[in-house]
PDB file of C-alpha atoms in Angstrom:
ATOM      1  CA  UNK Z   1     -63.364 193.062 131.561  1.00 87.00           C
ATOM      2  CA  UNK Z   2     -61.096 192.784 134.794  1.00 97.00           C
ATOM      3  CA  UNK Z   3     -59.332 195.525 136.060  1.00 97.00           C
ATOM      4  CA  UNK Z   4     -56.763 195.300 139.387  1.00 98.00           C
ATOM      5  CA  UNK Z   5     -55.446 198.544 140.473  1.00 98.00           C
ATOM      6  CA  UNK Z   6     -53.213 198.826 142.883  1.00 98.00           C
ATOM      7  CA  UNK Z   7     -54.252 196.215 144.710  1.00 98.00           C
ATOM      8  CA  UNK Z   8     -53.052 195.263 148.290  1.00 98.00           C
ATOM      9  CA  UNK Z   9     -54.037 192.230 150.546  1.00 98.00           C
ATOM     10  CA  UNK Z  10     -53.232 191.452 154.126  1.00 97.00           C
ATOM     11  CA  UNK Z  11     -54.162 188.324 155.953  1.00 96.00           C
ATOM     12  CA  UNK Z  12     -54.348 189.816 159.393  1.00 95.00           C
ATOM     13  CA  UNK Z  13     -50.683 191.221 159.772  1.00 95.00           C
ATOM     14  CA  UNK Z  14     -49.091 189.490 157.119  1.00 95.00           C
ATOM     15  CA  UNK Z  15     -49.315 191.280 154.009  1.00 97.00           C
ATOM     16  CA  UNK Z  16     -50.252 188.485 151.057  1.00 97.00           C
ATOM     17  CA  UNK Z  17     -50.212 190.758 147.754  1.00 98.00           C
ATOM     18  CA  UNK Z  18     -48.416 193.887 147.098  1.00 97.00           C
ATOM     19  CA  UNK Z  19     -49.318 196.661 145.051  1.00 98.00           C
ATOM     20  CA  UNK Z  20     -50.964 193.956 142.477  1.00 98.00           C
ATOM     21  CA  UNK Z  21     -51.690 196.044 138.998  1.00 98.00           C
ATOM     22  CA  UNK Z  22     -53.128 193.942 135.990  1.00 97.00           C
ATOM     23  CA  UNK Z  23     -55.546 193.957 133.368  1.00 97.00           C
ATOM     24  CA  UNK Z  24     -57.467 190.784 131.693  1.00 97.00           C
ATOM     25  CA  UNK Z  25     -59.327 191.206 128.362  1.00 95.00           C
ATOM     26  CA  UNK Z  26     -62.601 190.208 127.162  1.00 94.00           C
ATOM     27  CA  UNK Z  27     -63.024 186.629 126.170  1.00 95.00           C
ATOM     28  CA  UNK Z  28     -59.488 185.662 127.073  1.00 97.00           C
ATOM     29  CA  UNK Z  29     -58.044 183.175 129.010  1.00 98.00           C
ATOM     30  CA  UNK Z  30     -55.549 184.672 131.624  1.00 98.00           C
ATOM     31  CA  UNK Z  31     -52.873 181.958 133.533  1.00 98.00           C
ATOM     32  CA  UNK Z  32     -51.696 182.549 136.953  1.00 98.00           C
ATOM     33  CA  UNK Z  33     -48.424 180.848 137.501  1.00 98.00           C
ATOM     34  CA  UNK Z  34     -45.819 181.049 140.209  1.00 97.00           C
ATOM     35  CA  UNK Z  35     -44.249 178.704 143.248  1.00 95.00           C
ATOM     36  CA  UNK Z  36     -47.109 178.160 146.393  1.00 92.00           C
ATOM     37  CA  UNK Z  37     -47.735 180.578 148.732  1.00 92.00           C
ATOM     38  CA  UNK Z  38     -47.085 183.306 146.163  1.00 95.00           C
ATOM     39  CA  UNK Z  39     -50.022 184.623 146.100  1.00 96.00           C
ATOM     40  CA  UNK Z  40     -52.329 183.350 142.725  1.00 97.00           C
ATOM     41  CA  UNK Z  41     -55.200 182.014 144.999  1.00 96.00           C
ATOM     42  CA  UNK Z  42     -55.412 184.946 146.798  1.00 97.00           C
ATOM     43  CA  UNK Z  43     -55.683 187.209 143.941  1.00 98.00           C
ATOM     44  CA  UNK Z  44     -58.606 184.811 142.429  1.00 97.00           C
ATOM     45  CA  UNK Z  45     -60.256 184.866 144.876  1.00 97.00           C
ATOM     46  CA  UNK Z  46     -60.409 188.566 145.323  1.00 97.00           C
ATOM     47  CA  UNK Z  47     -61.880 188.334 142.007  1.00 97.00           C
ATOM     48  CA  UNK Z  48     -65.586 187.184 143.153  1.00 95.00           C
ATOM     49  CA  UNK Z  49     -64.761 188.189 146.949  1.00 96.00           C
ATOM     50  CA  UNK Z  50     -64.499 184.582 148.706  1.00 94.00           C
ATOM     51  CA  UNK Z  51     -61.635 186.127 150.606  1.00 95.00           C
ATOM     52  CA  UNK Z  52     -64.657 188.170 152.361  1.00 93.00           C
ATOM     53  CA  UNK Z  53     -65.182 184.875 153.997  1.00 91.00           C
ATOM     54  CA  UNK Z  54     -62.231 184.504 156.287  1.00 94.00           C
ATOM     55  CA  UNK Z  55     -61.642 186.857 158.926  1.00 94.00           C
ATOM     56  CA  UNK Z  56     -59.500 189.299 159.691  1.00 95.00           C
ATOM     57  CA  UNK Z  57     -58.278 190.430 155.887  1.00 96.00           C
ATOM     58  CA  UNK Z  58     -57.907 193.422 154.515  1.00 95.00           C
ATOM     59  CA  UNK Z  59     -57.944 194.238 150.902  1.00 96.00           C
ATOM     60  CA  UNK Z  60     -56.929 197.665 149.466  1.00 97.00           C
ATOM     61  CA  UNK Z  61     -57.149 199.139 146.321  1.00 97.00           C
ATOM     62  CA  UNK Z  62     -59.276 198.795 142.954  1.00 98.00           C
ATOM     63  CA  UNK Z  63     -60.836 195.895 141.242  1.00 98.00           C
ATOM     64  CA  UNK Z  64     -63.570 196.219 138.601  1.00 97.00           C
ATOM     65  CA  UNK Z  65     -65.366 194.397 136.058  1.00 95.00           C
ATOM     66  CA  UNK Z  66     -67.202 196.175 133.542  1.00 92.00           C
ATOM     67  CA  UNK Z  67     -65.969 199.211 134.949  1.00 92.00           C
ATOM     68  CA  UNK Z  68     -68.213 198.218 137.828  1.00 94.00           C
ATOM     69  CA  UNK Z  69     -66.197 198.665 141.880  1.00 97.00           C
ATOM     70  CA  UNK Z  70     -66.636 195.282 142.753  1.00 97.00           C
ATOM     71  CA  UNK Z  71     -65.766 196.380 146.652  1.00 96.00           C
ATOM     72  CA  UNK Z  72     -68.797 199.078 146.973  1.00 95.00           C
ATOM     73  CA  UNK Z  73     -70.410 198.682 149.215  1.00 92.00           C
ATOM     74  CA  UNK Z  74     -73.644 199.067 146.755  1.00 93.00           C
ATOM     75  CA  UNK Z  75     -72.811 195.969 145.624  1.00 94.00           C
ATOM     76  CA  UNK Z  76     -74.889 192.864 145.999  1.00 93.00           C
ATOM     77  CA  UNK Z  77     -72.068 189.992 146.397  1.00 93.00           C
ATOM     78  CA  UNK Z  78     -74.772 187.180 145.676  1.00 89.00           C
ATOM     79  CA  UNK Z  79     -75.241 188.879 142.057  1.00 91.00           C
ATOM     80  CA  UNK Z  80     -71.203 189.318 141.846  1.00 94.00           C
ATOM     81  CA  UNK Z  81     -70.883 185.840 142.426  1.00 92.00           C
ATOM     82  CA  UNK Z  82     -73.535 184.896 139.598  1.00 90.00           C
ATOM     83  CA  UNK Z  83     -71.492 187.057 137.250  1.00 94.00           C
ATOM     84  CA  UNK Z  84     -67.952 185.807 138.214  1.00 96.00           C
ATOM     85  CA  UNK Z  85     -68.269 181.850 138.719  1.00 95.00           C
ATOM     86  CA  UNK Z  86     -66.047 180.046 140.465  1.00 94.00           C
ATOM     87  CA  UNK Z  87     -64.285 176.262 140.051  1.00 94.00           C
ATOM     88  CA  UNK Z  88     -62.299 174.916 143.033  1.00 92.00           C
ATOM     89  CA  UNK Z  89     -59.308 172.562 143.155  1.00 90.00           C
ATOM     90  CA  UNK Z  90     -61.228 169.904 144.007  1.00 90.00           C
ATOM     91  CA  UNK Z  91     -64.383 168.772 142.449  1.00 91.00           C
ATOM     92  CA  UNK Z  92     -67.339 169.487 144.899  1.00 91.00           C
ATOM     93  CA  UNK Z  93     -70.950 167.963 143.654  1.00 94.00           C
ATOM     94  CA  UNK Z  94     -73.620 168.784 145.529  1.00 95.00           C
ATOM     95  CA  UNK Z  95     -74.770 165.197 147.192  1.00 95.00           C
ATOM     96  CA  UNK Z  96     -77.744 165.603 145.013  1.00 96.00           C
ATOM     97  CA  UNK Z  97     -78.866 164.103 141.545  1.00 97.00           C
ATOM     98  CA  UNK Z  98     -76.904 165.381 138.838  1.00 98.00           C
ATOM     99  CA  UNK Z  99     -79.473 167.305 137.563  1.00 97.00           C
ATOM    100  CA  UNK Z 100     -80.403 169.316 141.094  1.00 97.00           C
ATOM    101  CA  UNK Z 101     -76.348 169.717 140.968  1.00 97.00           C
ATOM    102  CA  UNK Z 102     -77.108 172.028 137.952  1.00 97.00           C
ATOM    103  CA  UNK Z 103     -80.536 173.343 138.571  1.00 96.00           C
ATOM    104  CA  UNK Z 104     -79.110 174.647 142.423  1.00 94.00           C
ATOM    105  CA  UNK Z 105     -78.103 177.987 140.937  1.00 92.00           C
ATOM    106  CA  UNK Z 106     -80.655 178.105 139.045  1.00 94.00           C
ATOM    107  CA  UNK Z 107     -83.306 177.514 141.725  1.00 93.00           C
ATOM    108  CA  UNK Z 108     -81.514 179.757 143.799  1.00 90.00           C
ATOM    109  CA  UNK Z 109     -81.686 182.380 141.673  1.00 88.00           C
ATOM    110  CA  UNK Z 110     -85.896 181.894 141.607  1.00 90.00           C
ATOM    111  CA  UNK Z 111     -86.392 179.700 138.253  1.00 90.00           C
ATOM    112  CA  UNK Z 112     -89.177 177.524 138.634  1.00 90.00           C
ATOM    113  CA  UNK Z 113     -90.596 176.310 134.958  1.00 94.00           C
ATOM    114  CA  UNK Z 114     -90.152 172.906 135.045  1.00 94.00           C
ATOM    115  CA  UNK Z 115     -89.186 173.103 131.188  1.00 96.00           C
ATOM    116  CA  UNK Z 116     -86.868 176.354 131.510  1.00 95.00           C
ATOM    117  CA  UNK Z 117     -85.188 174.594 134.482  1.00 95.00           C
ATOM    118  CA  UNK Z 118     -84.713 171.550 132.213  1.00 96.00           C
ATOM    119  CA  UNK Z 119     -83.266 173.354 129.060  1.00 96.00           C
ATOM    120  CA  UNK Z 120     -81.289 175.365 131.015  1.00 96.00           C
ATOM    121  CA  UNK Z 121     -79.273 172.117 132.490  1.00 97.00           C
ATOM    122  CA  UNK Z 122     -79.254 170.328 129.370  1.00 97.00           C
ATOM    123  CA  UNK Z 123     -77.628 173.664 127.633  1.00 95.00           C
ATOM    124  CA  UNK Z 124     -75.009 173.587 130.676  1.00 96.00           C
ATOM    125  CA  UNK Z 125     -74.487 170.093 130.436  1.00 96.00           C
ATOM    126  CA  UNK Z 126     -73.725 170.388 126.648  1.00 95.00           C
ATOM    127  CA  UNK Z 127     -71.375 173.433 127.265  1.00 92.00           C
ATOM    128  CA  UNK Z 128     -69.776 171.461 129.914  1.00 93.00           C
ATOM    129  CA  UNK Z 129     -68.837 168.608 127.382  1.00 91.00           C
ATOM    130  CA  UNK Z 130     -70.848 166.413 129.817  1.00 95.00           C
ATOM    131  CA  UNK Z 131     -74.306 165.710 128.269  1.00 96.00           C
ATOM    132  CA  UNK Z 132     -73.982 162.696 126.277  1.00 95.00           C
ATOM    133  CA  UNK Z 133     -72.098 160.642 129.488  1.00 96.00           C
ATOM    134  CA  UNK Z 134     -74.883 161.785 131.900  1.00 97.00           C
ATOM    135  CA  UNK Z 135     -78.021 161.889 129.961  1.00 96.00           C
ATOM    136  CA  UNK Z 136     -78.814 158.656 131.021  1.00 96.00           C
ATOM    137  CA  UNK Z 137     -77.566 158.948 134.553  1.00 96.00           C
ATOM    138  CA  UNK Z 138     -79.205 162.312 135.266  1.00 97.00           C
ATOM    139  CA  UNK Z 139     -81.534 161.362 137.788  1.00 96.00           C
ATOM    140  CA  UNK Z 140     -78.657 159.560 139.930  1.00 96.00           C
ATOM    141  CA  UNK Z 141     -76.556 160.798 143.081  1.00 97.00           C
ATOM    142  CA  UNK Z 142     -73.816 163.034 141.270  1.00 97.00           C
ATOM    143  CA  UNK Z 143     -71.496 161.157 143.461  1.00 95.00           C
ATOM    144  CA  UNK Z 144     -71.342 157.979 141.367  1.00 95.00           C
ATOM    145  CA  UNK Z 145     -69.569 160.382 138.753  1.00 96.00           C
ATOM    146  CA  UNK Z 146     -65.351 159.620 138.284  1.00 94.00           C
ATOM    147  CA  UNK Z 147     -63.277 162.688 139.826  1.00 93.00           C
ATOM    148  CA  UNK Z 148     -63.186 164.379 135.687  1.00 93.00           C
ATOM    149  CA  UNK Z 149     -66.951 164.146 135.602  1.00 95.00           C
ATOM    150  CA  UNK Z 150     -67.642 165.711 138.788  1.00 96.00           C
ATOM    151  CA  UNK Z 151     -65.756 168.489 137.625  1.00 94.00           C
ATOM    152  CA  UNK Z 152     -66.994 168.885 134.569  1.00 94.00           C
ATOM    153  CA  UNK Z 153     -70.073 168.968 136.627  1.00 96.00           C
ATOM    154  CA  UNK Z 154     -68.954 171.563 139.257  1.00 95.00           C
ATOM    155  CA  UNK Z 155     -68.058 174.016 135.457  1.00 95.00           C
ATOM    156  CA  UNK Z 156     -71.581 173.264 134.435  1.00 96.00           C
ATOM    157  CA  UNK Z 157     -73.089 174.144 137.465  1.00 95.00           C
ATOM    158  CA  UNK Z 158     -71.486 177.073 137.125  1.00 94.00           C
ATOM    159  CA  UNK Z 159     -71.962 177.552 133.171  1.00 95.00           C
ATOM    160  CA  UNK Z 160     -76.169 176.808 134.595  1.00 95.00           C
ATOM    161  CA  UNK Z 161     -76.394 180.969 135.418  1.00 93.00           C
ATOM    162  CA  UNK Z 162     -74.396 181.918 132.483  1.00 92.00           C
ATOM    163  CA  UNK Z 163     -71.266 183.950 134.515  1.00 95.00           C
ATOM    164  CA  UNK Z 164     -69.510 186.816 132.200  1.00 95.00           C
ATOM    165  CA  UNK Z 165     -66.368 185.633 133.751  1.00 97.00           C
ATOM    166  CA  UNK Z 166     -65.286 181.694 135.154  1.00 97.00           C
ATOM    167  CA  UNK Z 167     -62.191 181.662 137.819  1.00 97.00           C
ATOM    168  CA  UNK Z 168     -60.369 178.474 138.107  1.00 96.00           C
ATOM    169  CA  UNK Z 169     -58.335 177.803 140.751  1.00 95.00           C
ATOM    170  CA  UNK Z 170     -56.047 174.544 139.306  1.00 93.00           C
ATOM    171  CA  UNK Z 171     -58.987 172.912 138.358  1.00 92.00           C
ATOM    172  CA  UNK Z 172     -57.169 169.725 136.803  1.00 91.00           C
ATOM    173  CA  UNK Z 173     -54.764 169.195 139.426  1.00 89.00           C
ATOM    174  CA  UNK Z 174     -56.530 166.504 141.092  1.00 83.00           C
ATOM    175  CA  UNK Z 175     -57.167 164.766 138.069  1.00 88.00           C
ATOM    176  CA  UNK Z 176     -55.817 162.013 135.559  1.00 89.00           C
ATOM    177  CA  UNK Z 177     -54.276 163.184 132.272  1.00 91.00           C
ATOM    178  CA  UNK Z 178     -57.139 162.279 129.717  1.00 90.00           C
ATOM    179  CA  UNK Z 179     -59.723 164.533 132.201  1.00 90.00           C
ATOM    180  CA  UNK Z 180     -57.348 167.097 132.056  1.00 92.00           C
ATOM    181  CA  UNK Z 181     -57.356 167.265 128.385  1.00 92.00           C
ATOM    182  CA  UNK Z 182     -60.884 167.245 128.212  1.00 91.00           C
ATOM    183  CA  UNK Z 183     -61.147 170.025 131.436  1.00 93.00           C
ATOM    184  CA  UNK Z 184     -58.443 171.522 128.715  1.00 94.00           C
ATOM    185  CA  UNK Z 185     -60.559 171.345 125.831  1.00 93.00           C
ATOM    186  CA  UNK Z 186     -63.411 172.710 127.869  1.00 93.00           C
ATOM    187  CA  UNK Z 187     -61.668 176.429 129.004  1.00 94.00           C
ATOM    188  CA  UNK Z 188     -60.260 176.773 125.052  1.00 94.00           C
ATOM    189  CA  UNK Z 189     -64.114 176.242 123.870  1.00 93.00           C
ATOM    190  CA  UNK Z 190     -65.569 178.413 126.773  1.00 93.00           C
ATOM    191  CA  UNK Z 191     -63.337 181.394 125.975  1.00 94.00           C
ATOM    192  CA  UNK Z 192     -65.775 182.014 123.243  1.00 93.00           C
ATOM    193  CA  UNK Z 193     -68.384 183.330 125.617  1.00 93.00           C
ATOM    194  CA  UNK Z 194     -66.316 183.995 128.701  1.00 95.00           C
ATOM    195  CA  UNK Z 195     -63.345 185.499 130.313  1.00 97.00           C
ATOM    196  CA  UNK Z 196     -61.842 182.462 131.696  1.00 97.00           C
ATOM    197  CA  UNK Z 197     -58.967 183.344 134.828  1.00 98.00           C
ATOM    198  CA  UNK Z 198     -57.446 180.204 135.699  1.00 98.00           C
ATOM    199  CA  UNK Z 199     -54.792 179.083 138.107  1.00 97.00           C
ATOM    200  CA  UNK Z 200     -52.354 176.517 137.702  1.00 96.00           C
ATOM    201  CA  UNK Z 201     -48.982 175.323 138.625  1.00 92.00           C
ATOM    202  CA  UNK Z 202     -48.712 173.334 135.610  1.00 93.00           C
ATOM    203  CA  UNK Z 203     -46.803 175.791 132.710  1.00 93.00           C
ATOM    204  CA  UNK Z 204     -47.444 173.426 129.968  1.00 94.00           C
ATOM    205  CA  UNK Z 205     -50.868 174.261 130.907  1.00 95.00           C
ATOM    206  CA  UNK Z 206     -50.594 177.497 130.929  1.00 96.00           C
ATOM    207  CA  UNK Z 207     -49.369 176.829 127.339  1.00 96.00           C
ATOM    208  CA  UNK Z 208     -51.613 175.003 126.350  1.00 96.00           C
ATOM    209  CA  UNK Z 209     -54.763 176.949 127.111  1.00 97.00           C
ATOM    210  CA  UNK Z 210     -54.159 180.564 128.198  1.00 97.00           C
ATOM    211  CA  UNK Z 211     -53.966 183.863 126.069  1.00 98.00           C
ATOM    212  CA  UNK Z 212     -51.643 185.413 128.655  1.00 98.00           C
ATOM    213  CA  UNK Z 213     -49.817 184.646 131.485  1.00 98.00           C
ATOM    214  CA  UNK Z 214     -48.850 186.409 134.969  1.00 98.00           C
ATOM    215  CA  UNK Z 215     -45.836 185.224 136.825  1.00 98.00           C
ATOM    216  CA  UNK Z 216     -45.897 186.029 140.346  1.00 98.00           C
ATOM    217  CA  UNK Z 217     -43.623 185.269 143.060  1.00 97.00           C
ATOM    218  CA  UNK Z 218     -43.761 186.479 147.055  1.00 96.00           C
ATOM    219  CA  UNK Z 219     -47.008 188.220 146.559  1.00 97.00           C
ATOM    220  CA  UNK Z 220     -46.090 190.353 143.912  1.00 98.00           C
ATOM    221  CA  UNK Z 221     -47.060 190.680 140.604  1.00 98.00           C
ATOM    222  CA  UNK Z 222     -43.656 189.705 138.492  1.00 98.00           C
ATOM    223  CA  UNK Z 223     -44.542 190.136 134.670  1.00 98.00           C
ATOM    224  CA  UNK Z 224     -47.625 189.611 132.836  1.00 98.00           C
ATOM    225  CA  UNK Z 225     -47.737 189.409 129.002  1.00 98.00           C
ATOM    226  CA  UNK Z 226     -49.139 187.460 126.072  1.00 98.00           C
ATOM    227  CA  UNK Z 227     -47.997 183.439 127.301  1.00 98.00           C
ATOM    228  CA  UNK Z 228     -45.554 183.661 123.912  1.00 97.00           C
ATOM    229  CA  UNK Z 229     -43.737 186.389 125.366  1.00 97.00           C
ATOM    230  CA  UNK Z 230     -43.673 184.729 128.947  1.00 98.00           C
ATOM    231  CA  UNK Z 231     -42.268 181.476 127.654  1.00 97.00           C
ATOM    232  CA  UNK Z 232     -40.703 182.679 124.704  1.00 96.00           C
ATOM    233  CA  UNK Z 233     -38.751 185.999 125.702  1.00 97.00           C
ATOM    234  CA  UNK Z 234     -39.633 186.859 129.592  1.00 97.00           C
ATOM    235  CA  UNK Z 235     -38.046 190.001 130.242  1.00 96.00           C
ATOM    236  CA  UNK Z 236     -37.164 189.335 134.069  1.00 97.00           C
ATOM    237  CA  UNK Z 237     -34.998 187.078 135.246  1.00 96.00           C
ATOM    238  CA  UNK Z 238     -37.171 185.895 137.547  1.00 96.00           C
ATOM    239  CA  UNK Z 239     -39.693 185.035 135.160  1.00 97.00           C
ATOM    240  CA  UNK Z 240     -36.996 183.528 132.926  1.00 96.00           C
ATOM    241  CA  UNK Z 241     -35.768 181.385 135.413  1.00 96.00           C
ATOM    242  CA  UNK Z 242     -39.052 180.132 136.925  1.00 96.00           C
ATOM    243  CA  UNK Z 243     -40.255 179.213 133.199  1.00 95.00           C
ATOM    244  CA  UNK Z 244     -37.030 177.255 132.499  1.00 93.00           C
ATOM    245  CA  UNK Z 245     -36.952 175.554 135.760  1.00 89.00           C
ATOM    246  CA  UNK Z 246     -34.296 177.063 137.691  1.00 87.00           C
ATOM    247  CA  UNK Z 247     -36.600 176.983 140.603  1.00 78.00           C
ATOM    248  CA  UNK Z 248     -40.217 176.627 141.456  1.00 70.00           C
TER     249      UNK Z 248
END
């Protein structure tokens, strides 16, 4: 589904990533982990290109997704986007009604059928583990929502245009422990359809949820293997002694 060849990123001078080389399979759920500044956002974000938004960076190498150059310059980044969906840190509704918070991709995008438009956001909704707490509610500011719904909300807006692949940049970090387990619920169910990518400085996250796990530390790429192996039997000592604690 994801391929990263080779992979190089500079932020003006300063070189972010190096030589970044990592694969992440259909319908899995793939951890980032590693100490700040070491690079995981970066990487995600090269993912859907929303480092293309901030100047002066360079990015060099491959990344695909369904074999597909995601750098040509054939590509259409609005379409890329639609494909590979993205959920920030911080839950960011739309200050709209919590149904126009869904439909907004959707509109985007050129739906119009009142009753498409309507399934469409219930469907995301119910995906999003949300439905039943906003149903009656859906017609109010999104911003009356506690910090779990919004994001719950923010994942179904996304879910709304039905991505092959959802990034997640810590997207529980800002929030209380039972929203977290339901935000953890949520990825485990949604690996069913999608290629989830999430990161998180959490490990017993990364446990918890994620199929495999890549350590990296100073911009490179560390180990990446199945999150048993990682945790289990890491075969750097880096790795080993991030996992365990040593530092981080």
């Amino acid at each position: 589904m994801i391929q990263i060849e080779k992979v190089n990123f500079f932020y003006g001078i300063q070189k972010a990533l190096n030589n970044i080389n990592l694969s992440v399979p259909q319908h899995s759920v793939m951890a980032f982990i590693g100490p700040s500044g070491c690079g995981k956002s970066t990487l995600l974000r090269l993912i859907n290109r929303m480092n293309d938004l901030i100047d002066g960076t360079k990015m060099e190498g491959l990344i695909t997704v369904d074999g597909m150059n995601i750098y040509d310059k054939k590509i259409d980044i609005e379409t890329l986007r639609k494909n590979v969906g993205m959920v920030f840190q911080k839950p960011n509704p739309f200050p709209k009604t919590i149904f126009e918070n869904v439909a907004y991709g959707l509109r985007v995008s050129g739906m119009s059928n009142a009753t498409e438009l309507k399934d469409r956001v219930e469907n995301a909704l119910i995906q999003a583990a949300l439905w039943k707490e906003v149903e009656p509610v859906l017609h109010k500011n999104a911003t009356n929502l506690s910090g779990g719904q919004q994001q719950r909300l923010c994942i179904a807006r996304c879910l709304a245009v039905n991505p092959k692949i959802i990034l997640m940049d810590e997207p529980a970090s800002a929030l209380d422990p039972i929203s977290t387990s339901k935000i953890e619920e949520l990825i485990l169910e949604l690996k069913l359809n999608h290629t989830i990518v999430i990161v998180t400085h959490n490990m017993q996250q990364a446990l918890r949820v994620s199929d495999y796990t890549s350590f990296f530390y100073l911009g490179e790429l560390i180990e990446c293997n199945t999150t048993s192996e990682i945790f289990n039997n890491p075969k750097q000592d880096k790795t080993r002694n991030y996992v365990t604690g040593k530092f981080g």
